Amino acid sequence: MLGLTNTSIPEAWRGHLLFALLTDAENINDRLFKRQAIEKLLRAPELRDQGLSRDDILLRVEEFGGLRPRNRLWELLASIPLLEEREGRYCLRATLPLTAFPAAGRRLPKSLGAVAWTLAEIDGLFFPVVDTLWTVRNLGEAIYKGYGWLLWTADHARDPANQLEAMPAFWQCQGGEDAPLGFVRAITGIGDALGALADSHYFPHSIERAKNAPGPALDSLLRWLLACRAEPDAPPGWDEAARNWHRGGFWPFDDQPEAVYPTVDATWDAVLALGSVHDQYDRLATSYGPFHCPRSAVGEALLDGIEFLLRTQLPAGGWGIYRYPGDQPPVPAHEFTTGQTLLALRLVLLSEVFEERERPELRAAVEAALRRAWAFLRERAVNFQGRQVWLPFFGDRVEDYASRDILRASVWTGAGLLALYRGLPDLRGAIAPRLADLLDLANIHWEPDYRRIAEFEFRVPLDERLHDNFGKWSNRYDVTLAIFLLDLFNEGRSGDGGLPVEFGPGLWRRLERTIGEILREQHPEHGHWNEPVAGMPLAAATAMAMQVLQHYLIAARHLIG
Amino acid sequence: MPTTNQEIKRVARQLFASSRAYVTPFYNRVASKQEMKSLFADRSPLLGGAVLISAPMGTGKTFFIDQMAALLGLEGRAKPLLVGEVDERDLQQAKGEVLFVDEGDIKTTWADLDRGIALIGQHLRNSQRVSLILGDYTLRNPNLLRHLPKHRFLQTFEPLDRPFLQGVLQQRIREYLKRRPEEIIEPALYDILVPDGAAHVNSFRAILTFLESLVRTLPGDRQPCWLTVELAKRYVQDSFDPTLTTDRQENFLNRFLDYLAEHHPRGADLEQGFDQAEMLLIGGPAGYGDWAEFREEIIDPFGLQGLLLSRGIPGLDADGRFVRWPGPYYPSLMLTLMAEG
C-alpha cells in the first residue's frame, strides 16, 4: 500500500526554503552572484512599475558579474524566477509560486502545489527589519563606549609622539588601534568632540562614568578649539577691515579645505561647544580637573563667535557658508547652515555670558537675529502636499526635488525652527503648526534606509567668490531625522503643552529600527561610529549617534510617564 | 627629509582621491582651459549646438567642468543631466544658458544613449541653447552625432601621461603634507602606471585607486615611502583573483600574460594596442576560433572588469549589438603587473 505523508511547509521554514531555491546554482560563486543579483532586482523600482529591458537589467548586475560572459549572466538571472516578461520588458512577479522553480520537481505533492511567496515576503527575506530588541543597559553601554572613543582620540592627539597639531577629521580603523588620517586639524574633530563631551551632562548618561579620565582631553580640546579662531591666526595680508569682519570666526581647516576665510559652519560648531563649556566651566573643572584656559577667555571667544554669526546673517535673514562684505558677491542661504546657526544662537540665549561680560546689548541683538530668521523662514516656506516645507538652498520650485530631498531640507531647517520655538515664546503659536507639518512630512515620506546619505554640499569661500567646486559632508539621513524627531517629541512632552506631537506606532517602529541600526554599526570594541560614505571613524558621526540614543532615553521616560 | 610611510598613509585618502567626495586642488589642463575660454568667449556660433568632451571614464572630465563652471554659467547647483535618463521635462526645466549633460558613455544602454542624444539635439534646435556633453569615446559615434545639429569636440583635453601624474601627486603632497614634495614612486613604476603608448586610455581613477590600495599595504612606520615595481608586483600577485568561468578564459589569460611578458615588458611598445586579429591570434591556441565567441567570453567581461582597455569608438555592430569595447585593446595596469610576475 502506498504510504501517504501529509506534506506541508512549516511557517518557520518558508524563508529558508525560498532562499535556497532562489540562490540554487552549480557552484558557490554563482550562488553568491545570484544572491547579489536578487538584491539588485528587488531594489530596482522600475521592475515594480514599467519594467526594464534585458540590456538594462544586465547593466545593473554586470558590475559584480566578474568575468562571466553576458549570456551566462542572463542564464543565471533567468534561473531566478523572480522576473516575468511583458512585451519585451521584465517586471517582478507579484507572487512567486513554488512551481516556478524547476528544482521543485515534477513529483511535487499536491499539497505543495499552492505554496507561493508574495513580493512583500521576498523583500522581508532579503531586507530583514533589524532586530529592535535592546535594553536600556545596551543603550547606556553604547553611549559610554562612544564617549570613551572620543576621549581616546583626544588623548591620542595630545601625545607628542603622534605628531598631530590637534584632532583631525578622520581616523582609520584597520584592525588593532585606530590611527589618525591626515595631519590637518578639523573643526568637526575638535568642536564636535568637545561639544559632545561637555553636553553629556545635559543627558541621562554623562562622561562621569567614562573609563578614560576626561580632564586632560577636555582641556586640550578647548585649547585646540580656541586656536582655530580666525583673529589670532589671521593671514598677514588682512587689513583692519578684513580683521574686523572676520573677528570671532573660526577656521574649518580640513573640513572645508581651501576656504580662505573663516566659515559660518565652522563658527556655529565652535559656538555650540564653547557655550556648553562656558556654562558648565566650574562643574567640569571641579569634576575633571582645571582648564588652562580661564573662563573669561572662553566667554570672550564665545561672544566674538556670536558676533561673527550675527555679522554673517544674510540680508534676507538666513545663513550661508560665508558672507562677503557688502554682499559682493551674494551667497545663497543654506538650510543646514541656517538651522544649525539658529540652534547655536538659541542655546547661547540660555547663557549668562552676556551679563557676566557686560554685553546685554548683544543678547538683544541675538534675539533680533532670531526674529529676522523666523521672518525669513516664513517667507521661504513653500507648499508641498498641503504642508509648509523648505527646499534645498531655500528654493521655490517644489517640482524640482524628490520628496526625500524636501524632507531632508525641511528637517535641517526644522532643527532651527525648534530652536526658535524654544527661544521665542511669543512666536510659539505661529511656529507650532509648522513643526506639526514637518512631523506629518516625516510620517508620510520617511522610509528608513540606514545606508542613505544626507549630503551637505558647500562651496568654500575663496578670495572674491565661492569655489566653483562643491565639497560635501555626509551624514546618515536616518540619524539626522531621528535626532530631530526625538528632540521634537521630547519638547512636546516636556514643554508647556503648546506643541501637541503625537507619534504613531509606525513612526516609533521606524525610529527604533534606526536605533537598532545605530547599535549594530558601532564598533564593538573601539566604540566609534563611521562617516557613511568612506566608512572612516568620525567624531561627528559618533556624536550624532550618541545624541539619538540619549534623546531616545529621555523619550522613553516620557513614554513611561 | 624624505616622506615617510606613516605620513603617506595618513594622507592617502586625500592624496589619491579621484572622485568629487574630496575637494582636491586642480592641476594642469591649461590648454583645455584656454580652448574652452576661446570657445565660450563668443557663444553665438555655438547656439543651438553642443560642445563635446570625449575621453575615457575616470580622466577628470567632470572635475574639469567644475573648474570651468563660472565661465560657462554653471554656477550654483549645477548638477548635470544624464544622457541615459534625460527626458523632455528635465530639458525644459534645466536652468542656465548652458545645458550640462554627463555620462554619454558605455554605462548606458545604446537605446538610451540614442534616445537621450536625440532628445537633446531636438531641444537644442528648438531652444537655441548651447549644450556641453561629457562622455567616453562613444560620443564620437556618427550615429549619435547625427542627432546633434551642430557639434564640436574639445580638442585639447590633455591625456594622462607621466608629467601629468607626477605633477598631480607633487601638488597634493605639497598641499596635504605642507612640505616640499619628495618623489615617492620609483621611475620604473611610473613607466607601468602611465606607459607613454597608452596615454589615451590611462585613467586617473584606475591609477589613483591602485596607488591608494598599494599604500594601504605599507607598514605605518617612519621609513621613507618608496613605491616600487617589486612592491606593486607583490601586491598584485596577492590581490589579483579573478573568478574565471571557463577553462578557455583561464587559458587565454595565461597566454596573454606570457605574451605581454615576452613582447611588451612593463607595457612597452604598445602605442598601437592590439587589434582584433592580434587578440584572436593569442586567443586561438586557448580554444577561441570565432570572434563572436571570443568577444562574449573575453573582450566584454575583461573590458567590463577593467582588465582590458579599449580605444575604439563604441557603437552598434552589423547585428545591432552594442559593442562597448571595440579595438584597439590595451592591457590594464593589473595585467601589466601580473605579466611582470
XYZ file of C-alpha atoms in Angstrom, chain A:
561
model
C 0.000 0.000 0.000
C 1.266 3.416 -0.859
C 2.071 5.400 2.272
C 0.871 8.982 2.043
C 2.548 11.692 4.033
C 0.959 14.940 4.910
C 3.469 17.288 3.386
C 3.325 20.931 4.306
C 5.918 23.607 4.923
C 6.169 24.842 8.489
C 5.973 28.631 8.677
C 9.489 28.912 10.075
C 10.950 27.110 7.063
C 9.324 29.144 4.340
C 12.085 31.752 4.277
C 14.901 29.200 4.346
C 13.332 27.184 1.570
C 12.793 30.238 -0.623
C 16.364 31.457 -0.096
C 17.745 28.033 -1.025
C 15.594 27.848 -4.142
C 16.374 31.367 -5.310
C 20.127 31.031 -4.899
C 20.363 27.472 -6.174
C 23.370 27.118 -8.515
C 26.132 24.770 -9.509
C 28.863 26.431 -7.535
C 29.383 28.861 -4.718
C 30.408 31.746 -6.998
C 27.177 31.520 -8.924
C 25.201 31.280 -5.687
C 26.877 34.446 -4.425
C 26.199 36.188 -7.709
C 22.532 35.222 -7.580
C 22.278 36.475 -4.017
C 23.626 39.896 -5.104
C 21.537 39.966 -8.256
C 18.308 39.273 -6.351
C 19.035 42.181 -4.023
C 19.694 44.417 -7.004
C 16.463 43.350 -8.726
C 14.399 43.891 -5.608
C 15.887 47.353 -5.174
C 15.071 48.492 -8.718
C 11.819 50.471 -8.535
C 11.360 50.233 -12.320
C 10.874 46.483 -12.014
C 7.763 47.125 -9.918
C 6.396 49.584 -12.417
C 7.080 49.930 -16.134
C 9.739 47.196 -16.246
C 13.259 47.102 -17.660
C 14.769 45.747 -20.832
C 17.200 42.821 -20.854
C 20.061 45.262 -21.518
C 19.048 47.494 -18.625
C 18.975 44.541 -16.267
C 22.324 43.237 -17.443
C 23.898 46.675 -16.974
C 22.791 46.641 -13.361
C 24.200 43.229 -12.496
C 27.339 43.034 -14.585
C 29.342 45.240 -12.235
C 29.522 42.288 -9.839
C 29.289 39.640 -12.533
C 33.049 39.110 -12.624
C 34.331 37.642 -15.878
C 31.092 35.889 -16.724
C 30.019 36.406 -20.317
C 26.723 38.236 -20.751
C 24.866 35.156 -21.930
C 25.973 33.352 -18.773
C 24.788 36.289 -16.657
C 21.409 36.155 -18.350
C 21.250 32.380 -17.879
C 21.776 32.838 -14.153
C 19.187 35.615 -13.994
C 16.715 33.539 -15.938
C 17.090 30.746 -13.401
C 15.794 33.132 -10.712
C 12.070 33.060 -11.475
C 11.505 36.467 -9.945
C 11.023 38.192 -13.275
C 8.264 37.857 -15.801
C 8.309 39.205 -19.323
C 5.693 41.665 -20.540
C 6.061 42.800 -24.123
C 9.823 42.695 -24.188
C 10.289 44.225 -20.731
C 10.744 42.474 -17.449
C 8.917 43.066 -14.167
C 8.936 41.434 -10.741
C 6.215 38.854 -10.232
C 3.634 39.819 -7.654
C 3.756 36.297 -6.224
C 6.251 33.545 -6.709
C 4.772 30.029 -6.702
C 6.871 27.056 -5.710
C 6.011 25.541 -9.062
C 8.012 28.303 -10.800
C 11.223 26.632 -9.644
C 12.421 23.770 -11.813
C 14.018 22.335 -8.675
C 10.554 21.823 -7.235
C 10.430 18.753 -9.433
C 7.710 17.078 -11.321
C 6.588 14.861 -8.435
C 5.555 17.811 -6.348
C 2.909 16.705 -3.824
C -0.443 18.293 -4.475
C -0.429 19.809 -1.036
C 2.587 21.905 -2.008
C 1.248 22.956 -5.367
C -0.351 26.055 -3.915
C 2.684 27.221 -1.941
C 3.702 30.708 -3.022
C 5.531 33.728 -1.647
C 4.389 37.310 -2.005
C 6.758 40.076 -3.050
C 6.492 41.528 0.444
C 7.670 38.206 1.914
C 10.577 38.108 -0.507
C 11.523 41.701 0.404
C 11.381 40.714 4.073
C 13.722 37.811 3.442
C 16.364 39.873 1.696
C 15.953 43.116 3.641
C 15.074 41.906 7.117
C 13.994 44.507 9.606
C 16.807 44.951 12.068
C 16.222 43.379 15.418
C 14.907 46.112 17.647
C 15.333 44.217 20.872
C 17.627 46.021 23.231
C 17.706 47.130 26.802
C 18.385 50.465 28.459
C 21.654 48.869 29.554
C 22.615 48.257 25.887
C 21.979 51.891 25.051
C 23.962 53.096 28.060
C 26.899 50.881 27.180
C 26.891 52.119 23.599
C 26.902 55.733 24.785
C 29.768 55.148 27.221
C 31.784 53.399 24.545
C 31.202 56.375 22.261
C 32.410 58.817 24.905
C 35.345 56.509 25.530
C 36.338 56.679 21.872
C 36.101 60.483 21.729
C 38.281 60.724 24.831
C 40.736 58.217 23.405
C 41.097 60.207 20.171
C 41.791 63.387 22.140
C 44.383 61.561 24.274
C 45.982 60.135 21.136
C 46.155 63.563 19.522
C 47.673 65.041 22.703
C 50.534 62.569 22.701
C 53.532 64.362 21.119
C 54.790 61.056 19.733
C 51.850 61.045 17.329
C 52.862 64.334 15.700
C 49.372 65.795 15.475
C 48.714 69.503 15.807
C 45.182 68.747 17.033
C 42.297 66.403 16.254
C 41.977 65.508 12.573
C 38.601 64.868 10.927
C 39.070 61.220 10.035
C 40.526 58.123 11.569
C 41.166 54.753 10.062
C 40.147 51.502 11.627
C 42.031 48.623 10.078
C 42.353 46.196 12.940
C 44.250 46.960 16.114
C 44.280 50.508 17.338
C 42.626 53.267 15.280
C 45.043 55.636 13.563
C 44.545 59.253 12.523
C 44.092 60.015 8.853
C 45.765 63.217 7.762
C 47.695 65.715 9.789
C 45.457 68.692 9.393
C 43.134 69.612 12.246
C 39.421 69.803 11.586
C 36.746 71.832 13.285
C 34.368 68.866 13.403
C 37.031 66.707 15.017
C 37.612 69.284 17.727
C 34.282 71.079 18.064
C 32.043 68.024 17.789
C 34.112 66.033 20.273
C 34.269 68.877 22.785
C 30.566 69.668 22.354
C 29.519 66.025 22.777
C 31.674 65.536 25.876
C 30.683 68.789 27.567
C 26.991 68.394 26.657
C 26.863 64.937 28.166
C 25.802 66.393 31.499
C 22.543 67.576 29.961
C 21.655 63.975 29.070
C 20.893 60.791 31.019
C 24.413 59.372 30.556
C 27.397 61.633 31.162
C 31.145 61.260 30.835
C 31.388 60.822 34.593
C 31.473 57.067 34.145
C 33.807 57.012 31.138
C 36.897 54.843 31.509
C 39.435 57.458 30.431
C 39.856 60.485 32.688
C 38.095 63.294 30.786
C 40.022 66.239 32.287
C 43.143 66.334 30.083
C 41.081 65.661 26.949
C 38.617 68.463 27.683
C 41.483 70.838 28.414
C 43.282 70.005 25.157
C 40.116 70.158 23.070
C 39.317 73.595 24.436
C 42.852 74.806 23.732
C 42.740 73.417 20.179
C 39.335 74.916 19.542
C 40.445 78.368 20.628
C 43.438 78.035 18.333
C 41.053 77.711 15.375
C 39.895 81.317 15.760
C 40.466 83.477 12.724
C 41.685 86.557 14.525
C 44.818 85.345 16.337
C 45.742 83.344 13.235
C 44.856 85.958 10.611
C 46.788 85.888 7.333
C 49.397 88.668 7.209
C 47.705 90.327 4.227
C 44.477 91.151 6.063
C 43.878 94.859 6.614
C 41.965 96.323 9.526
C 38.620 95.962 7.736
C 39.246 92.285 6.999
C 40.286 91.670 10.589
C 37.174 93.347 11.891
C 34.891 91.468 9.522
C 36.325 88.085 10.440
C 36.844 88.640 14.141
C 35.278 85.815 16.109
C 35.017 83.479 13.104
C 36.627 80.038 13.144
C 38.749 78.302 10.501
C 37.327 74.997 9.301
C 40.769 73.684 8.285
C 40.438 70.144 6.918
C 36.648 70.153 6.970
C 36.302 72.774 4.288
C 39.761 72.734 2.755
C 40.721 75.657 0.545
C 38.493 78.099 2.465
C 40.425 81.340 2.648
C 38.047 82.841 5.208
C 36.542 81.530 8.422
C 33.156 79.965 7.694
C 29.769 80.156 9.344
C 29.656 76.373 9.636
C 32.950 76.199 11.482
C 31.788 79.012 13.755
C 28.378 77.652 14.776
C 30.113 74.371 15.557
C 32.612 76.192 17.768
C 29.936 78.349 19.405
C 27.921 75.261 20.336
C 30.953 73.717 22.054
C 32.187 76.931 23.687
C 28.720 77.741 25.032
C 28.475 74.347 26.620
C 31.922 74.598 28.228
C 31.385 78.169 29.397
C 28.126 77.468 31.159
C 29.475 74.384 32.912
C 33.021 75.604 33.377
C 33.124 75.317 37.160
C 31.354 71.987 37.209
C 33.669 70.474 34.586
C 36.775 71.915 36.219
C 35.744 70.627 39.647
C 34.828 67.159 38.400
C 37.656 66.531 35.973
C 40.476 68.931 36.725
C 41.259 72.545 35.930
C 41.349 74.104 32.473
C 44.439 76.043 31.483
C 42.232 78.498 29.673
C 40.366 80.806 32.086
C 36.577 81.048 31.948
C 36.807 84.697 30.976
C 38.750 83.794 27.813
C 36.126 81.186 26.901
C 33.432 83.819 27.407
C 35.249 86.350 25.207
C 35.754 83.814 22.413
C 32.111 82.831 22.685
C 30.910 86.431 22.404
C 33.237 87.059 19.470
C 31.884 83.935 17.769
C 28.313 85.099 18.327
C 29.139 88.488 16.850
C 30.626 86.826 13.779
C 27.425 84.830 13.311
C 25.345 87.983 13.653
C 27.573 89.793 11.162
C 27.270 86.992 8.628
C 23.486 86.747 8.790
C 22.439 87.370 5.201
C 20.240 90.390 4.475
C 17.170 88.204 3.967
C 17.697 86.539 7.372
C 19.268 83.131 6.668
C 22.864 81.979 6.753
C 25.134 80.605 4.052
C 28.627 79.254 4.388
C 30.033 82.792 4.442
C 29.032 86.373 3.822
C 31.216 88.665 1.757
C 31.365 92.271 3.000
C 28.724 94.315 1.207
C 27.257 91.050 -0.106
C 29.529 91.211 -3.131
C 29.178 88.606 -4.399
C 25.963 87.411 -2.752
C 25.993 83.974 -1.163
C 22.920 81.725 -1.032
C 21.432 80.746 2.315
C 21.619 77.053 3.131
C 19.068 75.158 5.155
C 21.648 73.156 7.133
C 23.784 76.185 7.970
C 20.721 78.225 8.869
C 19.227 75.505 11.067
C 22.444 74.869 12.964
C 23.225 78.570 13.416
C 19.772 79.114 14.889
C 20.347 76.198 17.228
C 23.664 77.669 18.399
C 22.259 81.181 18.850
C 19.211 79.985 20.735
C 21.371 77.982 23.141
C 23.572 80.966 23.945
C 20.444 82.861 24.948
C 20.270 80.460 27.894
C 23.755 81.504 28.958
C 24.672 84.261 31.385
C 27.738 85.152 29.365
C 26.167 88.405 28.142
C 25.611 89.725 31.643
C 28.874 88.372 33.007
C 30.845 90.038 30.222
C 28.649 93.141 30.454
C 27.270 92.815 26.933
C 23.480 92.871 27.458
C 23.005 94.610 24.094
C 24.397 91.511 22.400
C 21.660 89.369 23.944
C 19.122 91.737 22.404
C 20.947 91.519 19.063
C 20.816 87.716 19.143
C 17.115 87.794 19.823
C 16.611 90.255 16.966
C 18.604 87.969 14.647
C 16.410 85.038 15.600
C 13.297 87.063 14.788
C 14.720 88.098 11.423
C 15.477 84.442 10.743
C 11.890 83.470 11.559
C 10.627 86.075 9.100
C 12.992 84.590 6.509
C 11.855 81.024 7.138
C 8.216 82.060 6.960
C 8.838 83.782 3.676
C 10.814 80.926 2.135
C 8.388 78.169 3.130
C 6.656 76.552 0.174
C 3.560 74.450 -0.076
C 4.051 70.747 -0.631
C 1.019 68.478 -0.478
C -0.770 70.969 1.735
C 2.107 71.455 4.174
C 4.637 74.228 4.630
C 8.128 72.887 3.898
C 11.563 74.109 2.873
C 13.598 73.194 -0.175
C 17.345 72.808 -0.717
C 19.005 76.236 -0.728
C 15.550 77.613 0.162
C 14.488 77.211 -3.442
C 10.909 77.789 -4.539
C 10.158 75.093 -7.112
C 8.831 72.033 -5.343
C 8.674 70.135 -8.611
C 12.467 70.276 -8.966
C 13.019 67.994 -5.981
C 12.291 64.453 -4.887
C 10.292 64.083 -1.682
C 13.296 62.715 0.196
C 15.301 65.876 -0.627
C 12.417 68.031 0.510
C 12.216 66.078 3.767
C 15.966 66.404 4.347
C 15.980 70.158 3.701
C 12.911 70.625 5.881
C 14.352 68.632 8.760
C 17.601 70.580 8.637
C 15.541 73.756 8.708
C 13.362 72.170 11.380
C 16.292 71.960 13.811
C 16.425 75.758 13.655
C 12.663 76.050 13.804
C 12.549 74.011 17.002
C 15.256 76.268 18.433
C 13.129 79.307 17.574
C 10.115 77.661 19.182
C 12.061 77.174 22.370
C 13.793 80.550 22.344
C 10.936 82.859 21.371
C 7.863 82.024 23.487
C 5.697 84.705 21.877
C 6.073 83.035 18.476
C 5.204 79.538 19.598
C 1.633 79.768 18.355
C 2.892 80.553 14.858
C 5.747 78.050 14.843
C 3.923 75.016 16.297
C 1.821 74.357 13.146
C 4.989 74.434 11.031
C 6.604 71.839 13.289
C 3.454 69.740 13.043
C 3.761 69.951 9.242
C 7.305 68.608 9.442
C 6.163 65.736 11.631
C 3.465 64.898 9.069
C 6.012 65.122 6.307
C 8.309 62.649 8.067
C 5.381 60.362 8.804
C 4.460 60.198 5.153
C 7.794 60.326 3.369
C 10.414 58.821 5.651
C 11.291 55.312 4.600
C 14.247 54.207 6.687
C 17.308 53.120 4.773
C 20.329 53.290 7.003
C 22.663 53.465 4.037
C 21.061 56.618 2.699
C 23.194 59.739 2.912
C 22.153 63.262 3.829
C 24.763 65.241 1.962
C 25.567 68.781 2.966
C 27.104 70.337 -0.121
C 29.106 73.508 0.204
C 31.356 75.759 -1.843
C 34.091 77.224 0.290
C 34.762 80.971 0.227
C 37.710 81.983 -1.931
C 39.159 85.498 -2.122
C 36.467 87.025 -4.291
C 33.797 84.383 -4.770
C 32.766 80.936 -3.696
C 34.735 77.983 -5.028
C 33.398 76.505 -8.263
C 33.602 73.009 -6.851
C 31.200 71.589 -4.352
C 32.629 69.851 -1.336
C 30.450 67.795 0.922
C 29.909 66.461 4.393
C 27.961 63.257 4.569
C 25.736 62.323 7.453
C 23.329 59.462 7.747
C 19.899 60.524 6.575
C 18.067 58.358 9.113
C 20.229 59.574 12.005
C 19.591 63.188 11.011
C 15.854 62.541 11.028
C 15.918 60.597 14.285
C 17.680 63.415 16.153
C 15.115 65.957 15.007
C 12.075 63.761 15.614
C 13.132 62.616 19.073
C 14.036 66.158 20.084
C 10.633 67.297 18.814
C 8.869 64.549 20.736
C 10.731 65.403 23.936
C 9.913 69.080 23.571
C 6.269 68.204 23.042
C 6.211 66.138 26.217
C 8.260 68.358 28.476
C 7.311 71.803 27.207
C 4.364 73.998 28.072
C 1.864 71.848 26.253
C 1.635 74.128 23.254
C 3.310 71.641 20.974
C 0.998 68.670 20.630
C 3.080 65.981 18.962
C 1.722 62.508 18.625
C 3.929 59.720 17.322
C 2.051 56.721 15.990
C 3.352 53.159 16.284
C 4.557 53.306 12.672
C 6.866 56.214 13.388
C 8.190 54.631 16.570
C 8.900 51.457 14.627
C 10.963 53.442 12.135
C 12.815 55.254 14.904
C 13.510 52.042 16.770
C 14.661 50.358 13.623
C 17.123 53.226 13.167
C 18.323 52.794 16.742
C 18.833 49.102 16.037
C 20.967 50.019 13.039
C 22.929 52.532 15.100
C 23.710 49.917 17.729
C 24.729 47.480 15.040
C 27.045 49.961 13.333
C 29.066 50.879 16.412
C 32.481 49.269 16.572
C 32.103 46.699 19.362
C 35.463 47.428 20.939
C 36.584 50.869 19.824
C 33.138 52.417 20.248
C 33.183 54.737 17.233
C 30.614 55.297 14.516
C 31.656 55.947 10.939
C 31.386 58.511 8.243
C 28.810 56.818 5.984
C 30.474 57.067 2.571
C 34.063 56.066 3.197
C 33.316 54.228 6.434
C 36.002 56.035 8.436
C 35.605 56.561 12.185
C 34.490 60.131 12.717
C 33.745 62.339 15.731
C 30.689 63.917 14.063
C 29.082 60.550 13.291
C 29.869 59.339 16.808
C 28.413 62.453 18.417
C 25.252 62.222 16.278
C 24.677 58.545 17.030
C 25.080 59.162 20.761
C 22.685 62.084 20.519
C 19.980 59.803 19.095
C 20.488 57.288 21.888
C 20.437 59.967 24.593
C 17.294 61.589 23.138
C 15.634 58.180 22.968
C 16.365 57.507 26.638
C 14.702 60.805 27.517
C 11.769 59.920 25.255
C 11.454 56.556 26.981
C 10.986 58.316 30.309
C 8.139 60.339 28.820
C 6.592 57.234 27.350
C 6.686 55.522 30.725
C 5.014 58.611 32.064
